[in-house]
Amino acid sequence: MLKVVSLMRRADGMSKQEFITWITEEHVRFAREIPGLRKFVVNATDPDAETPWDSVNELYFDDEAGRVAAFASEQGKASGADAAAHTSERVQIITTEHELV
């Protein structure tokens, strides 16, 4: 299993609560349509805390080919465009998860 960790900072002028509502209620609709996406987890930071990132998200795929195909799909492109419209910065890190405890 391949995991993409995505760090997101909300768009300028957007409150953290607006960002959390967007990602957990609106953006997730795009994620549900991405072919090959096996699991999507959003880890939102506390609405009252000043943090460098507003969410750390986990996207799971079977393998690298599945990840590439997912983001190249129309649904993947639409999800990326939606994320770009609601964030000021995004960083994606491709990882292999090692569950140790």
XYZ file of N, CA, C and O in Angstrom:
404
model
N 0.857 -1.181 0.000
C 0.000 0.000 0.000
C 0.895 1.233 0.000
O 1.867 1.309 0.728
N 0.516 2.197 -0.822
C 1.243 3.458 -0.930
C 0.387 4.549 -0.290
O -0.828 4.578 -0.487
N 1.013 5.428 0.467
C 0.272 6.515 1.117
C 0.881 7.847 0.703
O 2.094 8.020 0.720
N 0.009 8.782 0.340
C 0.408 10.156 0.074
C -0.016 10.981 1.278
O -1.188 10.975 1.664
N 0.948 11.653 1.881
C 0.671 12.576 2.975
C 0.628 13.968 2.351
O 1.572 14.379 1.678
N -0.480 14.648 2.566
C -0.687 15.966 1.968
C -0.836 17.008 3.072
O -1.742 16.916 3.898
N 0.068 17.970 3.084
C 0.005 19.072 4.038
C -0.685 20.243 3.352
O -0.323 20.608 2.227
N -1.682 20.834 4.012
C -2.428 21.927 3.405
C -2.501 23.132 4.321
O -2.707 22.996 5.523
N -2.346 24.306 3.708
C -2.547 25.583 4.392
C -3.741 26.257 3.712
O -3.794 26.353 2.477
N -4.672 26.728 4.507
C -5.904 27.319 3.956
C -5.610 28.560 3.118
O -4.572 29.207 3.272
N -6.540 28.874 2.237
C -6.416 30.049 1.376
C -6.436 31.318 2.221
O -7.068 31.375 3.285
N -5.750 32.327 1.741
C -5.757 33.632 2.400
C -7.198 34.129 2.528
O -7.985 34.019 1.585
N -7.542 34.650 3.699
C -8.878 35.168 3.925
C -9.882 34.131 4.390
O -11.014 34.477 4.720
N -9.487 32.879 4.425
C -10.377 31.792 4.847
C -10.082 31.482 6.313
O -8.922 31.313 6.682
N -11.123 31.426 7.144
C -10.896 31.069 8.547
C -10.562 29.581 8.635
O -10.877 28.793 7.727
N -9.947 29.197 9.734
C -9.614 27.778 9.892
C -10.888 26.939 9.964
O -10.944 25.850 9.404
N -11.929 27.446 10.630
C -13.179 26.686 10.699
C -13.800 26.538 9.313
O -14.328 25.474 8.984
N -13.741 27.576 8.491
C -14.241 27.461 7.107
C -13.451 26.405 6.345
O -14.024 25.621 5.588
N -12.145 26.391 6.551
C -11.295 25.402 5.888
C -11.659 23.985 6.327
O -11.808 23.089 5.494
N -11.832 23.787 7.622
C -12.174 22.454 8.134
C -13.527 22.000 7.584
O -13.683 20.853 7.163
N -14.491 22.901 7.559
C -15.799 22.559 6.984
C -15.657 22.210 5.511
O -16.224 21.227 5.035
N -14.890 23.003 4.773
C -14.686 22.725 3.348
C -14.070 21.335 3.150
O -14.591 20.534 2.383
N -12.975 21.041 3.831
C -12.273 19.793 3.545
C -13.047 18.557 4.016
O -13.016 17.517 3.367
N -13.779 18.677 5.125
C -14.475 17.498 5.654
C -15.876 17.302 5.085
O -16.406 16.192 5.125
N -16.468 18.359 4.545
C -17.829 18.238 4.035
C -17.951 18.428 2.523
O -18.817 17.828 1.898
N -17.112 19.286 1.949
C -17.215 19.573 0.521
C -16.147 18.843 -0.295
O -16.466 18.142 -1.253
N -14.889 19.008 0.079
C -13.797 18.416 -0.698
C -13.854 16.900 -0.690
O -13.481 16.256 -1.680
N -14.323 16.312 0.376
C -14.402 14.852 0.465
C -15.286 14.274 -0.647
O -15.079 13.147 -1.081
N -16.221 15.050 -1.143
C -17.063 14.571 -2.258
C -16.215 14.264 -3.492
O -16.487 13.319 -4.222
N -15.187 15.062 -3.715
C -14.268 14.796 -4.825
C -13.476 13.523 -4.556
O -13.310 12.684 -5.440
N -12.983 13.382 -3.337
C -12.178 12.209 -2.989
C -12.951 10.915 -3.208
O -12.391 9.920 -3.683
N -14.226 10.926 -2.892
C -15.054 9.717 -3.048
C -15.143 9.261 -4.504
O -15.446 8.111 -4.776
N -14.891 10.165 -5.442
C -15.017 9.849 -6.867
C -13.694 9.482 -7.535
O -13.682 9.085 -8.698
N -12.569 9.618 -6.843
C -11.266 9.349 -7.454
C -11.065 7.848 -7.602
O -11.071 7.127 -6.607
N -10.877 7.366 -8.814
C -10.693 5.926 -9.010
C -9.380 5.454 -8.383
O -8.354 6.120 -8.497
N -9.438 4.348 -7.678
C -8.240 3.771 -7.089
C -7.857 4.327 -5.733
O -6.922 3.826 -5.113
N -8.553 5.347 -5.253
C -8.282 5.867 -3.914
C -8.925 4.914 -2.914
O -10.139 4.726 -2.905
N -8.109 4.267 -2.091
C -8.598 3.231 -1.173
C -9.059 3.785 0.167
O -9.941 3.229 0.803
N -8.436 4.892 0.586
C -8.768 5.465 1.889
C -8.341 6.931 1.882
O -7.313 7.271 1.300
N -9.142 7.771 2.532
C -8.843 9.204 2.634
C -9.079 9.624 4.074
O -10.185 9.481 4.594
N -8.044 10.107 4.748
C -8.130 10.537 6.145
C -7.713 12.003 6.217
O -6.672 12.372 5.675
N -8.520 12.810 6.895
C -8.190 14.210 7.120
C -7.870 14.386 8.600
O -8.662 14.005 9.464
N -6.706 14.952 8.874
C -6.285 15.278 10.233
C -6.220 16.802 10.321
O -5.233 17.414 9.912
N -7.313 17.413 10.793
C -7.391 18.875 10.863
C -6.820 19.358 12.189
O -7.023 18.729 13.229
N -6.108 20.469 12.146
C -5.585 21.048 13.371
C -6.703 21.767 14.117
O -7.762 22.060 13.555
N -6.481 22.047 15.382
C -7.473 22.703 16.215
C -7.841 24.065 15.622
O -6.945 24.839 15.255
N -9.121 24.382 15.539
C -9.541 25.651 14.932
C -8.961 26.896 15.612
O -8.803 27.926 14.973
N -8.647 26.804 16.900
C -8.140 27.973 17.629
C -6.619 28.034 17.696
O -6.069 29.006 18.206
N -5.935 27.016 17.187
C -4.475 26.965 17.283
C -3.822 27.591 16.049
O -4.293 27.403 14.932
N -2.752 28.327 16.281
C -1.941 28.838 15.177
C -0.925 27.756 14.821
O -0.075 27.408 15.646
N -1.039 27.213 13.638
C -0.172 26.119 13.210
C 0.351 26.409 11.805
O -0.293 27.135 11.032
N 1.499 25.841 11.443
C 2.026 26.085 10.100
C 1.167 25.447 9.002
O 1.151 25.920 7.872
N 0.455 24.372 9.349
C -0.425 23.685 8.396
C -1.800 23.555 9.037
O -1.922 23.407 10.248
N -2.834 23.579 8.210
C -4.199 23.482 8.721
C -4.744 22.063 8.675
O -5.684 21.738 9.393
N -4.146 21.214 7.842
C -4.513 19.794 7.840
C -3.356 18.965 7.298
O -2.536 19.444 6.515
N -3.324 17.751 7.782
C -2.395 16.740 7.284
C -3.286 15.580 6.848
O -3.968 14.967 7.669
N -3.303 15.312 5.548
C -4.233 14.332 4.985
C -3.484 13.094 4.516
O -2.319 13.175 4.133
N -4.172 11.973 4.537
C -3.594 10.711 4.101
C -4.458 10.136 2.975
O -5.662 9.977 3.144
N -3.828 9.854 1.848
C -4.519 9.254 0.706
C -3.827 7.930 0.400
O -2.615 7.896 0.201
N -4.573 6.854 0.376
C -4.018 5.516 0.205
C -4.345 4.953 -1.178
O -5.494 5.051 -1.636
N -3.337 4.351 -1.805
C -3.471 3.724 -3.124
C -2.810 2.350 -3.079
O -1.927 2.106 -2.249
N -3.192 1.488 -4.006
C -2.582 0.154 -4.061
C -1.089 0.236 -4.338
O -0.300 -0.503 -3.761
N -0.708 1.138 -5.263
C 0.689 1.240 -5.675
C 0.897 2.552 -6.430
O -0.035 3.344 -6.586
N 2.116 2.776 -6.898
C 2.449 4.016 -7.606
C 1.638 4.176 -8.888
O 1.172 5.270 -9.207
N 1.459 3.095 -9.613
C 0.664 3.171 -10.848
C -0.766 3.606 -10.543
O -1.351 4.406 -11.283
N -1.329 3.105 -9.460
C -2.677 3.498 -9.056
C -2.753 4.959 -8.670
O -3.720 5.655 -8.996
N -1.716 5.464 -7.992
C -1.665 6.871 -7.613
C -1.605 7.764 -8.845
O -2.362 8.724 -8.976
N -0.733 7.416 -9.775
C -0.570 8.212 -10.992
C -1.879 8.235 -11.786
O -2.337 9.292 -12.235
N -2.502 7.069 -11.939
C -3.765 6.988 -12.681
C -4.868 7.785 -11.982
O -5.669 8.455 -12.638
N -4.900 7.726 -10.665
C -5.936 8.436 -9.910
C -5.834 9.941 -10.116
O -6.822 10.608 -10.415
N -4.626 10.492 -9.982
C -4.463 11.933 -10.130
C -4.577 12.385 -11.588
O -4.891 13.544 -11.851
N -4.370 11.478 -12.530
C -4.502 11.814 -13.949
C -5.956 11.743 -14.429
O -6.283 12.270 -15.485
N -6.820 11.099 -13.646
C -8.225 10.954 -14.038
C -8.937 12.305 -13.973
O -8.461 13.252 -13.323
N -10.072 12.400 -14.629
C -10.871 13.632 -14.579
C -11.251 13.962 -13.138
O -11.201 15.130 -12.731
N -11.602 12.936 -12.359
C -11.973 13.148 -10.966
C -10.777 13.635 -10.146
O -10.909 14.499 -9.287
N -9.603 13.068 -10.416
C -8.388 13.494 -9.725
C -8.030 14.931 -10.056
O -7.635 15.713 -9.179
N -8.179 15.296 -11.323
C -7.901 16.676 -11.738
C -8.893 17.648 -11.101
O -8.516 18.742 -10.671
N -10.166 17.253 -11.038
C -11.182 18.112 -10.418
C -10.892 18.292 -8.929
O -11.020 19.392 -8.390
N -10.469 17.224 -8.267
C -10.120 17.301 -6.855
C -8.927 18.231 -6.651
O -8.920 19.057 -5.733
N -7.929 18.126 -7.495
C -6.761 18.991 -7.411
C -7.121 20.453 -7.622
O -6.601 21.347 -6.933
N -8.004 20.720 -8.568
C -8.427 22.101 -8.829
C -9.205 22.658 -7.640
O -9.025 23.826 -7.258
N -10.052 21.836 -7.041
C -10.799 22.267 -5.865
C -9.846 22.571 -4.714
O -9.994 23.586 -4.029
N -8.859 21.715 -4.512
C -7.874 21.949 -3.451
C -7.081 23.227 -3.716
O -6.858 24.025 -2.800
N -6.676 23.442 -4.950
C -5.910 24.645 -5.293
C -6.721 25.918 -5.033
O -6.173 26.940 -4.621
N -8.029 25.853 -5.240
C -8.890 27.019 -5.037
C -9.110 27.349 -3.561
O -9.517 28.459 -3.237
N -8.833 26.387 -2.678
C -9.111 26.585 -1.254
C -7.858 26.567 -0.370
O -7.969 26.588 0.852
N -6.688 26.525 -0.993
C -5.447 26.484 -0.216
C -4.461 27.536 -0.733
O -4.513 27.934 -1.891
N -3.574 27.940 0.156
C -2.502 28.841 -0.259
C -1.205 28.074 -0.491
O -0.305 28.576 -1.157
N -1.128 26.866 0.077
C 0.057 26.026 -0.125
C -0.306 24.571 0.147
O -1.085 24.277 1.058
N 0.265 23.687 -0.672
C 0.085 22.240 -0.504
C 1.416 21.556 -0.763
O 2.136 21.924 -1.681
N 1.703 20.563 0.045
C 2.899 19.744 -0.139
C 2.451 18.294 -0.086
O 1.703 17.913 0.817
N 2.891 17.497 -1.045
C 2.573 16.069 -1.036
C 3.850 15.264 -0.868
O 4.855 15.538 -1.530
N 3.796 14.291 0.035
C 4.923 13.409 0.296
C 4.451 11.982 0.065
O 3.476 11.535 0.687
N 5.101 11.278 -0.840
C 4.733 9.889 -1.133
C 5.493 8.995 -0.159
O 6.721 9.089 -0.045
N 4.758 8.151 0.551
C 5.350 7.332 1.606
C 4.893 5.875 1.499
O 3.916 5.565 0.830
N 5.609 5.037 2.213
C 5.175 3.678 2.475
C 4.985 3.592 3.975
O 5.907 3.862 4.747
N 3.798 3.246 4.407
C 3.476 3.221 5.832
C 4.074 1.982 6.494
O 3.995 0.879 5.942
N 4.613 2.171 7.681
C 5.125 1.081 8.507
C 4.438 1.189 9.867
O 4.819 2.003 10.695
N 3.391 0.410 10.057
C 2.658 0.444 11.325
C 3.419 -0.410 12.327
O 3.524 -1.621 12.166
N 3.968 0.215 13.363
C 4.880 -0.463 14.271
C 4.294 -0.766 15.652
O 4.794 -1.632 16.356
N 3.294 -0.046 16.059
C 2.676 -0.308 17.364
C 1.185 -0.353 17.193
O 0.605 0.423 16.480
